[in-house]
Short mmCIF file of C-alpha atoms and ligand atoms in Angstrom, two decimals:
data_model
loop_
_atom_site.label_atom_id
_atom_site.label_comp_id
_atom_site.label_asym_id
_atom_site.label_seq_id
_atom_site.Cartn_x
_atom_site.Cartn_y
_atom_site.Cartn_z
CA MET A 269 40.58 20.42 -80.65
CA ARG A 270 40.83 24.01 -81.95
CA ARG A 271 38.83 26.32 -79.75
CA GLU A 272 37.51 29.66 -80.91
CA ARG A 273 37.95 32.59 -78.56
CA ILE A 274 34.86 34.21 -77.02
CA SER A 275 35.28 37.77 -75.85
CA ILE A 276 33.71 38.49 -72.46
CA PHE A 277 32.08 41.92 -72.30
CA ASP A 278 31.25 42.68 -68.69
CA THR A 279 28.43 45.15 -68.09
CA THR A 280 28.19 44.80 -64.29
CA LEU A 281 29.04 48.49 -63.90
CA ARG A 282 26.42 49.65 -66.43
CA ASP A 283 23.47 47.28 -66.98
CA GLY A 284 24.19 45.55 -63.66
CA GLU A 285 24.25 48.82 -61.82
CA GLN A 286 20.77 49.60 -63.18
CA SER A 287 19.31 46.84 -60.99
CA PRO A 288 17.53 47.97 -57.82
CA GLY A 289 19.87 48.39 -54.84
CA CYS A 290 23.03 47.95 -56.93
CA SER A 291 24.00 51.55 -57.61
CA MET A 292 27.70 52.26 -57.11
CA GLN A 293 29.76 55.37 -56.54
CA PRO A 294 32.72 56.04 -58.88
CA GLU A 295 35.30 54.76 -56.35
CA GLU A 296 33.25 51.58 -55.85
CA LYS A 297 33.09 51.08 -59.61
CA LEU A 298 36.85 51.49 -59.74
CA ARG A 299 37.31 48.82 -57.07
CA MET A 300 35.08 46.43 -59.00
CA ALA A 301 36.75 47.30 -62.31
CA LEU A 302 40.19 46.47 -60.88
CA GLN A 303 38.83 43.06 -59.90
CA LEU A 304 37.31 42.59 -63.37
CA ALA A 305 40.74 43.33 -64.82
CA ALA A 306 42.24 40.66 -62.52
CA LEU A 307 39.52 38.30 -63.76
CA LYS A 308 40.73 39.21 -67.28
CA VAL A 309 37.44 40.17 -68.87
CA ASP A 310 37.97 41.53 -72.39
CA VAL A 311 35.72 44.58 -72.12
CA ILE A 312 34.41 46.53 -69.12
CA GLU A 313 31.36 48.68 -69.76
CA ALA A 314 31.86 51.28 -67.04
CA GLY A 315 28.70 53.36 -67.36
CA PHE A 316 26.43 55.68 -69.31
CA PRO A 317 28.21 59.04 -69.02
CA VAL A 318 25.36 61.30 -70.12
CA ALA A 319 23.07 59.83 -67.44
CA SER A 320 24.65 61.65 -64.46
CA GLU A 321 27.78 63.42 -63.21
CA GLU A 322 28.59 60.32 -61.13
CA ASP A 323 28.41 58.04 -64.15
CA PHE A 324 30.62 60.38 -66.13
CA ALA A 325 33.14 60.48 -63.25
CA ALA A 326 33.06 56.68 -62.95
CA VAL A 327 33.77 56.05 -66.63
CA SER A 328 36.53 58.62 -66.64
CA LEU A 329 38.11 57.17 -63.46
CA VAL A 330 37.93 53.57 -64.69
CA SER A 331 39.32 54.40 -68.13
CA ARG A 332 42.24 56.31 -66.64
CA LYS A 333 43.12 53.81 -63.91
CA VAL A 334 42.33 50.32 -65.19
CA ARG A 335 44.79 48.61 -67.52
CA GLY A 336 44.14 45.51 -69.64
CA PRO A 337 40.52 45.39 -70.77
CA VAL A 338 38.89 47.70 -73.32
CA ILE A 339 36.78 50.27 -71.45
CA ALA A 340 33.39 50.97 -73.01
CA ALA A 341 30.84 53.71 -72.36
CA LEU A 342 27.20 53.53 -73.42
CA CYS A 343 25.40 56.30 -75.31
CA ARG A 344 22.30 56.72 -77.43
CA THR A 345 22.87 57.65 -81.09
CA LEU A 346 22.48 61.33 -80.16
CA LYS A 347 25.35 63.76 -80.73
CA GLY A 348 25.36 65.03 -77.11
CA ASP A 349 25.42 61.48 -75.71
CA ILE A 350 28.24 60.36 -78.00
CA ASP A 351 30.39 63.41 -77.31
CA ARG A 352 29.92 63.00 -73.55
CA ALA A 353 30.87 59.30 -73.74
CA TRP A 354 34.00 60.18 -75.68
CA GLU A 355 34.93 62.91 -73.21
CA ALA A 356 34.80 60.36 -70.38
CA LEU A 357 36.79 57.74 -72.33
CA ARG A 358 39.37 59.59 -74.31
CA ASP A 359 42.16 59.67 -71.70
CA GLY A 360 42.31 55.89 -71.44
CA PRO A 361 44.45 53.62 -73.65
CA ARG A 362 41.68 51.32 -74.98
CA PRO A 363 38.37 53.20 -75.34
CA ARG A 364 35.21 51.90 -76.99
CA ILE A 365 32.06 53.91 -77.76
CA HIS A 366 28.97 51.73 -77.45
CA THR A 367 26.03 53.41 -79.12
CA PHE A 368 22.47 52.04 -79.31
CA ILE A 369 18.97 52.67 -80.59
CA SER A 370 15.76 50.65 -80.41
CA THR A 371 14.76 48.81 -83.58
CA SER A 372 11.52 46.98 -82.73
CA ASP A 373 8.29 48.57 -84.00
CA LEU A 374 6.99 48.58 -80.43
CA HIS A 375 9.94 50.56 -79.08
CA MET A 376 10.22 52.84 -82.10
CA SER A 377 6.59 53.94 -82.00
CA HIS A 378 5.92 53.94 -78.23
CA LYS A 379 9.29 54.84 -76.76
CA LEU A 380 11.08 56.86 -79.42
CA GLN A 381 8.07 58.08 -81.44
CA LYS A 382 10.18 57.67 -84.57
CA THR A 383 9.57 56.08 -87.95
CA ARG A 384 11.76 53.33 -89.36
CA ALA A 385 13.34 55.84 -91.76
CA GLU A 386 14.20 58.17 -88.88
CA VAL A 387 15.76 55.37 -86.85
CA LEU A 388 17.79 54.30 -89.86
CA ALA A 389 19.04 57.87 -90.29
CA MET A 390 19.85 58.17 -86.57
CA THR A 391 21.84 54.93 -86.74
CA ARG A 392 23.85 56.25 -89.68
CA GLU A 393 24.58 59.63 -88.06
CA GLY A 394 25.30 58.18 -84.61
CA VAL A 395 27.71 55.46 -85.73
CA ARG A 396 29.42 57.87 -88.15
CA ARG A 397 29.97 60.39 -85.38
CA ALA A 398 31.23 57.75 -82.95
CA ALA A 399 33.61 56.28 -85.55
CA GLY A 400 34.95 59.76 -86.26
CA LEU A 401 35.97 60.04 -82.61
CA CYS A 402 37.02 56.54 -81.64
CA GLY A 403 38.61 53.62 -83.51
CA ASP A 404 36.53 51.05 -81.63
CA VAL A 405 32.74 51.37 -82.01
CA GLU A 406 30.02 48.95 -80.96
CA PHE A 407 26.46 49.33 -82.16
CA SER A 408 23.47 47.76 -80.37
CA ALA A 409 19.98 47.36 -81.79
CA GLU A 410 17.88 47.47 -78.63
CA ASP A 411 15.04 44.93 -78.57
CA ALA A 412 16.67 43.26 -81.59
CA SER A 413 15.04 39.90 -80.90
CA ARG A 414 11.57 41.43 -81.32
CA SER A 415 12.50 43.52 -84.38
CA ASP A 416 11.39 42.91 -87.96
CA PRO A 417 14.29 40.86 -89.45
CA ALA A 418 14.34 42.73 -92.79
CA PHE A 419 14.44 46.13 -91.10
CA LEU A 420 17.03 44.94 -88.59
CA ALA A 421 19.18 43.75 -91.50
CA ASP A 422 19.03 47.28 -93.01
CA ILE A 423 20.02 48.80 -89.67
CA VAL A 424 22.94 46.41 -89.19
CA ALA A 425 24.15 47.00 -92.76
CA VAL A 426 24.14 50.79 -92.15
CA ALA A 427 25.98 50.46 -88.81
CA LEU A 428 28.65 48.33 -90.50
CA GLU A 429 28.97 50.75 -93.42
CA GLU A 430 29.57 53.61 -90.99
CA GLY A 431 32.35 51.82 -89.13
CA ALA A 432 30.91 49.72 -86.27
CA GLY A 433 33.36 46.89 -85.53
CA THR A 434 31.00 45.06 -83.15
CA ILE A 435 27.29 44.50 -83.70
CA ASN A 436 25.35 43.59 -80.58
CA LEU A 437 21.89 42.03 -80.82
CA PRO A 438 20.19 42.12 -77.43
CA ASP A 439 17.27 40.11 -76.21
CA THR A 440 16.35 43.18 -74.20
CA VAL A 441 13.26 41.83 -72.46
CA GLY A 442 14.39 38.21 -72.05
CA TYR A 443 11.64 36.97 -74.38
CA THR A 444 13.37 34.62 -76.78
CA VAL A 445 14.08 30.89 -76.34
CA PRO A 446 17.38 29.23 -77.32
CA GLY A 447 16.45 27.54 -80.63
CA GLU A 448 14.59 30.63 -81.78
CA PHE A 449 17.49 32.96 -80.89
CA ARG A 450 19.92 30.73 -82.76
CA ASP A 451 17.69 30.77 -85.90
CA PHE A 452 17.23 34.53 -85.60
CA LEU A 453 21.01 35.13 -85.59
CA LEU A 454 21.69 32.67 -88.44
CA ASP A 455 18.94 34.34 -90.48
CA LEU A 456 20.43 37.78 -89.88
CA ARG A 457 23.90 36.59 -90.87
CA SER A 458 22.50 35.27 -94.14
CA ARG A 459 20.74 38.59 -94.81
CA VAL A 460 23.88 40.66 -94.05
CA PRO A 461 27.01 38.77 -95.24
CA ALA A 462 29.21 41.75 -94.22
CA LEU A 463 28.32 40.91 -90.61
CA ASP A 464 30.84 38.08 -90.76
CA ARG A 465 33.67 40.63 -91.01
CA ALA A 466 32.60 42.26 -87.72
CA VAL A 467 32.28 40.80 -84.22
CA LEU A 468 28.77 39.54 -83.56
CA SER A 469 27.71 40.03 -79.95
CA VAL A 470 24.75 38.90 -77.84
CA HIS A 471 23.26 40.50 -74.73
CA CYS A 472 20.51 38.48 -73.06
CA HIS A 473 18.23 39.35 -70.16
CA ASP A 474 16.87 36.78 -67.76
CA ASP A 475 13.14 37.48 -67.55
CA LEU A 476 12.33 33.83 -68.33
CA GLY A 477 15.47 32.48 -66.69
CA LEU A 478 16.97 31.75 -70.13
CA ALA A 479 19.69 34.40 -70.42
CA VAL A 480 22.61 31.97 -70.13
CA ALA A 481 20.99 29.34 -72.38
CA ASN A 482 20.21 32.02 -74.99
CA SER A 483 23.78 33.37 -74.80
CA LEU A 484 25.18 29.87 -75.42
CA ALA A 485 22.78 29.44 -78.35
CA GLY A 486 24.08 32.80 -79.61
CA ILE A 487 27.65 31.51 -79.48
CA GLU A 488 26.65 28.41 -81.44
CA ALA A 489 25.10 30.70 -84.05
CA GLY A 490 28.31 32.68 -84.52
CA ALA A 491 28.44 35.26 -81.72
CA ARG A 492 32.02 35.82 -80.59
CA GLN A 493 31.29 38.38 -77.88
CA VAL A 494 28.91 37.78 -74.96
CA GLU A 495 27.64 40.54 -72.73
CA CYS A 496 27.07 39.48 -69.15
CA THR A 497 27.38 40.51 -65.50
CA ILE A 498 28.86 39.16 -62.29
CA ASN A 499 26.17 37.38 -60.24
CA GLY A 500 23.80 38.01 -63.18
CA ILE A 501 22.75 41.39 -61.79
CA GLY A 502 20.92 43.74 -64.14
CA GLU A 503 17.63 45.35 -65.11
CA ARG A 504 14.57 43.48 -63.72
CA ALA A 505 15.46 39.75 -63.54
CA GLY A 506 19.05 40.56 -64.51
CA ASN A 507 21.50 39.83 -67.31
CA ALA A 508 23.22 36.60 -68.29
CA SER A 509 25.55 35.56 -65.48
CA LEU A 510 29.24 35.81 -66.44
CA GLU A 511 30.36 32.99 -64.15
CA GLU A 512 27.74 30.58 -65.52
CA ILE A 513 28.61 31.25 -69.18
CA VAL A 514 32.35 30.99 -68.56
CA MET A 515 32.10 27.76 -66.58
CA ALA A 516 29.64 26.18 -69.03
CA LEU A 517 32.21 26.79 -71.78
CA ARG A 518 35.01 25.43 -69.63
CA VAL A 519 33.29 22.38 -68.16
CA ARG A 520 31.52 21.38 -71.40
CA GLY A 521 34.42 22.08 -73.72
CA GLU A 522 33.89 18.85 -75.67
CA ARG A 523 30.37 19.99 -76.61
CA LEU A 524 31.12 23.73 -76.84
CA PRO A 525 34.54 24.11 -78.52
CA PHE A 526 35.20 27.66 -77.35
CA GLU A 527 37.47 29.32 -74.83
CA THR A 528 37.57 32.58 -72.90
CA GLY A 529 40.52 34.42 -71.39
CA ILE A 530 38.88 34.41 -67.94
CA VAL A 531 40.97 33.45 -64.90
CA THR A 532 38.23 31.25 -63.44
CA GLU A 533 39.97 31.12 -60.03
CA GLU A 534 38.96 34.80 -59.66
CA LEU A 535 35.23 34.15 -60.16
CA PHE A 536 34.26 33.60 -56.55
CA ARG A 537 36.25 36.60 -55.36
CA SER A 538 34.61 38.78 -58.06
CA SER A 539 31.18 37.68 -56.87
CA GLN A 540 32.06 38.39 -53.24
CA ILE A 541 33.49 41.82 -53.97
CA LEU A 542 30.35 42.79 -55.87
CA SER A 543 28.11 41.63 -53.00
CA ASN A 544 30.35 43.45 -50.59
CA ILE A 545 30.06 46.72 -52.52
CA THR A 546 26.32 46.57 -53.20
CA GLY A 547 25.14 44.70 -50.10
CA VAL A 548 23.14 42.38 -52.39
CA GLN A 549 24.01 38.78 -51.51
CA VAL A 550 23.57 35.99 -54.06
CA GLN A 551 20.96 33.31 -53.34
CA PRO A 552 22.58 30.29 -51.59
CA ASN A 553 21.77 27.94 -54.48
CA LYS A 554 23.17 30.25 -57.18
CA ALA A 555 25.22 28.22 -59.67
CA ILE A 556 29.02 28.56 -59.38
CA VAL A 557 29.20 31.24 -56.67
CA GLY A 558 26.32 30.49 -54.26
CA ARG A 559 27.11 29.36 -50.71
CA ASN A 560 25.66 25.90 -51.43
CA ALA A 561 27.10 25.47 -54.93
CA PHE A 562 29.65 22.95 -53.61
CA ALA A 563 27.86 21.75 -50.45
CA HIS A 564 26.84 18.09 -50.24
CA GLU A 565 24.20 17.51 -47.61
CA SER A 566 22.67 14.07 -48.09
CA GLY A 567 24.45 10.98 -46.79
CA ILE A 568 24.32 9.23 -50.18
CA HIS A 569 25.94 12.20 -51.87
CA GLN A 570 28.60 12.51 -49.18
CA HIS A 571 29.44 8.85 -49.52
CA GLY A 572 29.74 9.20 -53.30
CA MET A 573 31.95 12.27 -52.91
CA LEU A 574 34.29 10.44 -50.56
CA SER A 575 34.82 7.55 -52.95
CA ASN A 576 35.15 9.81 -56.03
CA PRO A 577 34.39 13.57 -56.13
CA MET A 578 33.34 13.26 -59.79
CA THR A 579 30.18 11.41 -58.65
CA TYR A 580 28.48 14.66 -57.69
CA GLU A 581 30.93 17.42 -58.59
CA ILE A 582 31.40 18.46 -62.23
CA MET A 583 34.06 21.04 -61.34
CA THR A 584 36.21 21.50 -58.26
CA PRO A 585 35.61 24.43 -55.89
CA ALA A 586 39.24 25.45 -56.47
CA THR A 587 38.61 26.04 -60.22
CA VAL A 588 36.30 28.93 -59.39
CA GLY A 589 38.36 30.16 -56.45
CA VAL A 590 36.30 28.72 -53.59
CA LYS A 591 38.60 27.89 -50.68
CA THR A 592 37.49 24.88 -48.69
CA SER A 593 39.43 25.52 -45.50
CA SER A 594 39.43 29.03 -44.16
CA LEU A 595 40.39 28.96 -40.48
CA ILE A 596 43.45 31.06 -39.97
CA LEU A 597 44.88 33.80 -37.83
CA GLY A 598 44.38 34.89 -34.25
CA LYS A 599 45.45 37.40 -31.62
CA HIS A 600 49.11 36.39 -31.73
CA SER A 601 49.56 36.45 -35.48
CA GLY A 602 52.00 39.06 -36.64
CA ARG A 603 52.13 41.48 -39.53
CA HIS A 604 54.18 39.04 -41.61
CA ALA A 605 51.60 36.25 -41.26
CA LEU A 606 48.86 38.69 -42.17
CA LYS A 607 50.73 39.87 -45.26
CA GLN A 608 51.35 36.29 -46.35
CA ARG A 609 47.72 35.26 -45.85
CA TYR A 610 46.50 38.22 -47.87
CA GLU A 611 48.91 37.22 -50.62
CA GLU A 612 47.54 33.66 -50.57
CA LEU A 613 44.05 35.09 -50.84
CA GLY A 614 45.14 37.04 -53.92
CA TYR A 615 45.62 40.46 -52.32
CA PRO A 616 49.28 41.47 -52.44
CA LEU A 617 49.23 44.56 -50.19
CA GLU A 618 51.32 47.70 -50.44
CA GLN A 619 53.00 48.67 -47.16
CA GLU A 620 50.53 51.48 -46.43
CA THR A 621 47.45 49.31 -46.96
CA LEU A 622 49.04 46.51 -44.94
CA ASP A 623 49.63 48.93 -42.06
CA ARG A 624 45.98 50.01 -42.10
CA ALA A 625 44.75 46.43 -42.44
CA TYR A 626 47.00 45.31 -39.56
CA LYS A 627 45.61 47.98 -37.26
CA LEU A 628 42.06 46.85 -38.02
CA PHE A 629 43.13 43.20 -37.68
CA ALA A 630 44.62 43.82 -34.22
CA GLY A 631 41.40 45.55 -33.13
CA LEU A 632 39.32 42.66 -34.42
CA ALA A 633 41.59 40.05 -32.82
CA ASP A 634 40.84 41.64 -29.45
CA GLN A 635 37.14 40.96 -29.96
CA LYS A 636 37.20 37.68 -31.84
CA ARG A 637 39.22 34.56 -31.06
CA GLU A 638 39.50 33.08 -34.56
CA ILE A 639 39.81 35.18 -37.65
CA TYR A 640 38.68 33.65 -40.93
CA ASP A 641 39.50 34.52 -44.54
CA GLU A 642 36.08 36.13 -44.91
CA ASP A 643 36.89 38.40 -41.94
CA LEU A 644 40.14 39.44 -43.59
CA VAL A 645 38.41 40.29 -46.84
CA ALA A 646 35.73 42.34 -45.01
CA LEU A 647 38.47 44.06 -43.06
CA LEU A 648 40.45 44.87 -46.14
CA HIS A 649 37.47 46.56 -47.73
CA ASP A 650 37.16 48.81 -44.68
CA GLY A 651 40.88 49.49 -44.78
CA ILE A 652 41.17 50.47 -48.44
CA THR A 653 38.11 52.65 -48.81
CA GLU A 654 38.92 55.29 -51.41
CA CYS A 655 36.36 57.76 -50.11
CA PRO A 656 37.97 60.47 -47.97
CA GLN A 657 36.88 60.19 -44.34
CA THR A 658 35.59 63.75 -43.89
CA CYS A 659 34.05 62.62 -40.59
CA ARG A 660 35.38 59.77 -38.46
CA LEU A 661 33.56 57.91 -35.74
CA VAL A 662 35.20 58.42 -32.34
CA ALA A 663 32.59 56.84 -30.07
CA VAL A 664 29.05 55.54 -30.12
CA GLN A 665 26.76 54.43 -27.34
CA ALA A 666 23.12 53.43 -27.65
CA SER A 667 20.44 52.14 -25.35
CA ALA A 668 17.08 50.61 -26.11
CA GLY A 669 14.54 48.32 -24.49
CA THR A 670 10.92 47.20 -24.62
CA HIS A 671 9.71 49.95 -22.27
CA SER A 672 12.11 52.79 -23.08
CA ILE A 673 12.77 55.17 -25.95
CA ALA A 674 15.92 54.31 -27.88
CA THR A 675 18.65 56.91 -27.49
CA ALA A 676 22.18 57.29 -28.84
CA LEU A 677 25.24 59.35 -28.01
CA VAL A 678 27.68 59.81 -30.89
CA THR A 679 31.04 61.57 -31.11
CA LEU A 680 32.56 62.32 -34.50
CA GLU A 681 35.83 63.92 -35.54
CA CYS A 682 35.04 66.22 -38.48
CA GLU A 683 36.83 69.11 -40.20
CA HIS A 684 36.25 71.45 -37.26
CA GLY A 685 37.29 69.01 -34.53
CA PRO A 686 35.32 66.63 -32.33
CA ALA A 687 31.57 67.03 -31.86
CA THR A 688 29.07 65.08 -29.78
CA GLU A 689 25.27 64.83 -30.10
CA THR A 690 22.50 62.76 -28.61
CA ALA A 691 19.29 61.74 -30.35
CA SER A 692 16.34 59.45 -29.88
CA GLY A 693 14.67 57.26 -32.48
CA ASP A 694 12.46 54.27 -33.25
CA GLY A 695 15.32 51.97 -32.37
CA PRO A 696 19.03 52.24 -31.54
CA VAL A 697 20.12 52.27 -35.20
CA ASN A 698 17.66 55.03 -36.02
CA ALA A 699 18.83 57.04 -32.98
CA VAL A 700 22.49 56.66 -34.05
CA CYS A 701 21.68 57.88 -37.60
CA GLU A 702 19.78 60.86 -36.18
CA ALA A 703 22.74 61.81 -33.97
CA ILE A 704 25.07 61.62 -37.00
CA ASN A 705 22.64 63.79 -38.99
CA ARG A 706 22.71 66.39 -36.23
CA ILE A 707 26.50 66.57 -36.11
CA THR A 708 27.01 66.66 -39.88
CA GLY A 709 23.97 68.78 -40.77
CA MET A 710 22.85 66.03 -43.17
CA GLN A 711 19.23 65.19 -43.86
CA GLY A 712 19.73 61.51 -44.42
CA GLU A 713 16.80 59.12 -44.29
CA LEU A 714 17.55 55.43 -43.87
CA ARG A 715 15.85 53.55 -46.74
CA ASP A 716 17.30 50.09 -46.36
CA PHE A 717 19.30 48.32 -43.68
CA ARG A 718 20.81 44.87 -44.17
CA LEU A 719 22.88 42.85 -41.77
CA HIS A 720 24.56 39.53 -42.40
CA SER A 721 27.22 37.67 -40.50
CA VAL A 722 30.56 37.39 -42.27
CA THR A 723 31.30 33.96 -40.77
CA GLY A 724 29.58 31.55 -38.38
CA GLY A 725 29.99 31.66 -34.59
CA ALA A 726 28.67 33.81 -31.77
CA ASP A 727 31.55 36.27 -32.08
CA ALA A 728 31.15 36.68 -35.87
CA GLN A 729 31.47 40.09 -37.47
CA GLY A 730 28.19 41.56 -38.71
CA GLU A 731 28.42 43.25 -42.08
CA VAL A 732 26.01 46.17 -42.31
CA HIS A 733 24.82 47.67 -45.60
CA VAL A 734 22.65 50.78 -45.66
CA ARG A 735 20.92 52.77 -48.38
CA VAL A 736 20.28 56.35 -47.38
CA ARG A 737 18.28 59.02 -49.17
CA PHE A 738 19.86 62.50 -49.05
CA PRO A 739 18.74 65.60 -50.97
CA GLU A 740 21.70 64.81 -53.29
CA GLY A 741 20.41 61.30 -54.09
CA VAL A 742 20.55 57.77 -52.68
CA PHE A 743 23.93 56.65 -51.32
CA THR A 744 25.04 53.30 -49.94
CA GLY A 745 27.31 52.61 -47.00
CA ARG A 746 28.91 49.50 -45.56
CA ALA A 747 30.96 48.44 -42.57
CA ALA A 748 31.84 45.29 -40.66
CA SER A 749 32.08 45.04 -36.89
CA THR A 750 31.53 42.57 -34.07
CA ASP A 751 29.18 45.17 -32.53
CA ILE A 752 26.03 45.81 -34.57
CA VAL A 753 25.46 49.35 -33.27
CA HIS A 754 29.06 50.29 -33.99
CA GLY A 755 28.82 48.69 -37.49
CA SER A 756 25.58 50.57 -38.16
CA ALA A 757 27.15 53.89 -37.19
CA GLN A 758 30.17 53.20 -39.41
CA ALA A 759 28.01 52.15 -42.36
CA TYR A 760 25.79 55.24 -42.05
CA LEU A 761 28.87 57.44 -41.79
CA ASP A 762 30.31 55.75 -44.88
CA ALA A 763 27.23 56.94 -46.81
CA VAL A 764 27.56 60.44 -45.28
CA ASN A 765 31.22 60.66 -46.35
CA LYS A 766 30.21 59.71 -49.89
CA VAL A 767 27.79 62.63 -49.92
CA PHE A 768 30.63 64.97 -48.88
CA LEU A 769 32.72 63.56 -51.74
CA ALA A 770 29.85 63.94 -54.25
CA ARG A 771 29.39 67.58 -53.15
CA THR A 772 33.10 68.28 -53.67
CA ARG A 773 32.95 66.66 -57.08
CA ARG A 774 29.87 68.64 -58.10
CA GLU A 775 31.45 71.90 -56.91
CA ALA A 776 34.56 71.10 -58.96
CA VAL A 777 32.40 70.49 -62.08
CA ALA A 778 30.45 73.73 -61.46
CA THR A 779 33.59 75.84 -61.14
CA ALA A 780 35.46 74.17 -64.02
O1 KIV B 229 19.21 45.31 -72.88
C1 KIV B 229 19.60 46.08 -73.79
O2 KIV B 229 19.06 46.12 -74.90
C2 KIV B 229 20.70 46.97 -73.47
C3 KIV B 229 21.29 47.75 -74.61
C4 KIV B 229 21.35 49.19 -74.29
C5 KIV B 229 22.64 47.19 -74.97
O3 KIV B 229 21.15 47.03 -72.35
ZN1 ZN B 230 20.55 45.20 -71.19
#
């Protein structure tokens, strides 16, 4: 059967990043973008450059360093937005300007305070400007699914006339239902025949839990690009989940005769890396990538699985990159075994990264008898952090109890040599953060603290994620350790080092 190709437009780094607790620094976006390239998405939307210096830096970094996918940047139809997006993109080999404006009466009158004629004119000017700068332009009509179809048809016709090669029709507030969305797209295609010469795209939000179903309905109605995110992260209830769309197309190929270029074996790893960066874990029952997605608890199900896995499993864990056995190395494993295991896990390491990972591995093997794949992945993320370590943790000690004030003693190695401070706090973690603030002169305030164990077992590593408010903004930090206090100190320091990096970057922009 001939299968038509669906282009996967990943907006984890833009719409996904807009979801609470999911903000990412430029280096973190780069790490995720490299994984998205390994997953072989067609387009990576890396950010909204006019929104902040960090977003500009992220788009510019991703477009310069990531090879394979098209790199897109979002902008309104305003001249300043478009020029800023182009500035961030232009050094990369495959740039796309993605410009948008709202087209529903509700948005136009209450958000933009513009008339239909003004929005039409802004669409014309914006797309024309973008097409004058970049050969690949996408236009989005925000809140398309609640827009007047005749007016939307005029808007789309203008965007096409001015050179948009992709027309995206979002269900911005997750309001539509599948049959309705399908009819809406078919109706628009009949109103604007020229649309069939461009790529029709859909972008569905999940407010009613229908984002994936609506995206599939969109494909059946002629969409050949789908916008989605890893783990379905995004504004409010999120965006359509990339892994669910891709696997629905793959598993139900006889019903949905389409294909994507996605390497599905990279899906689970992509999900894990995103959770690792943001600290936001997926719910255990999340389709495809949740912890329980391939677990069979009841006796009847287990019996069925043993006689034929197809009884209760419509895809194998291996197809999405879930490894079923993960027990591996220990204290006596050498560098060669470590290198090989990382390769098997899909991480071919350069010598320098391997050296750093091995050092961390040896330290961990002293504290933990059995080291699992999950430990190695957590370790690797500590070992390859791109953020310069302006301050390093030398030692930390904390004490706390029911009848005593929590205190901490911290020693850091910073630019001017080692420094030690003590502090007290509401608990040992708070005391440790206070001591780090004193040494670094930071005014960080811990906003969120999350701890989860990387594997099972009493000697499991705890992975700590923090969100810290500084005068410069909110920064995240992460670290894994078998000692929670040590992990907390490292995670807090990770956030502090990101502030140092952001300051350096801002100074460089100011003096440029
Ligand atoms: O949801 C939406 O409408 C968007 C557009 C800006 C593409 O994210
Ligand atoms: Zn959106």
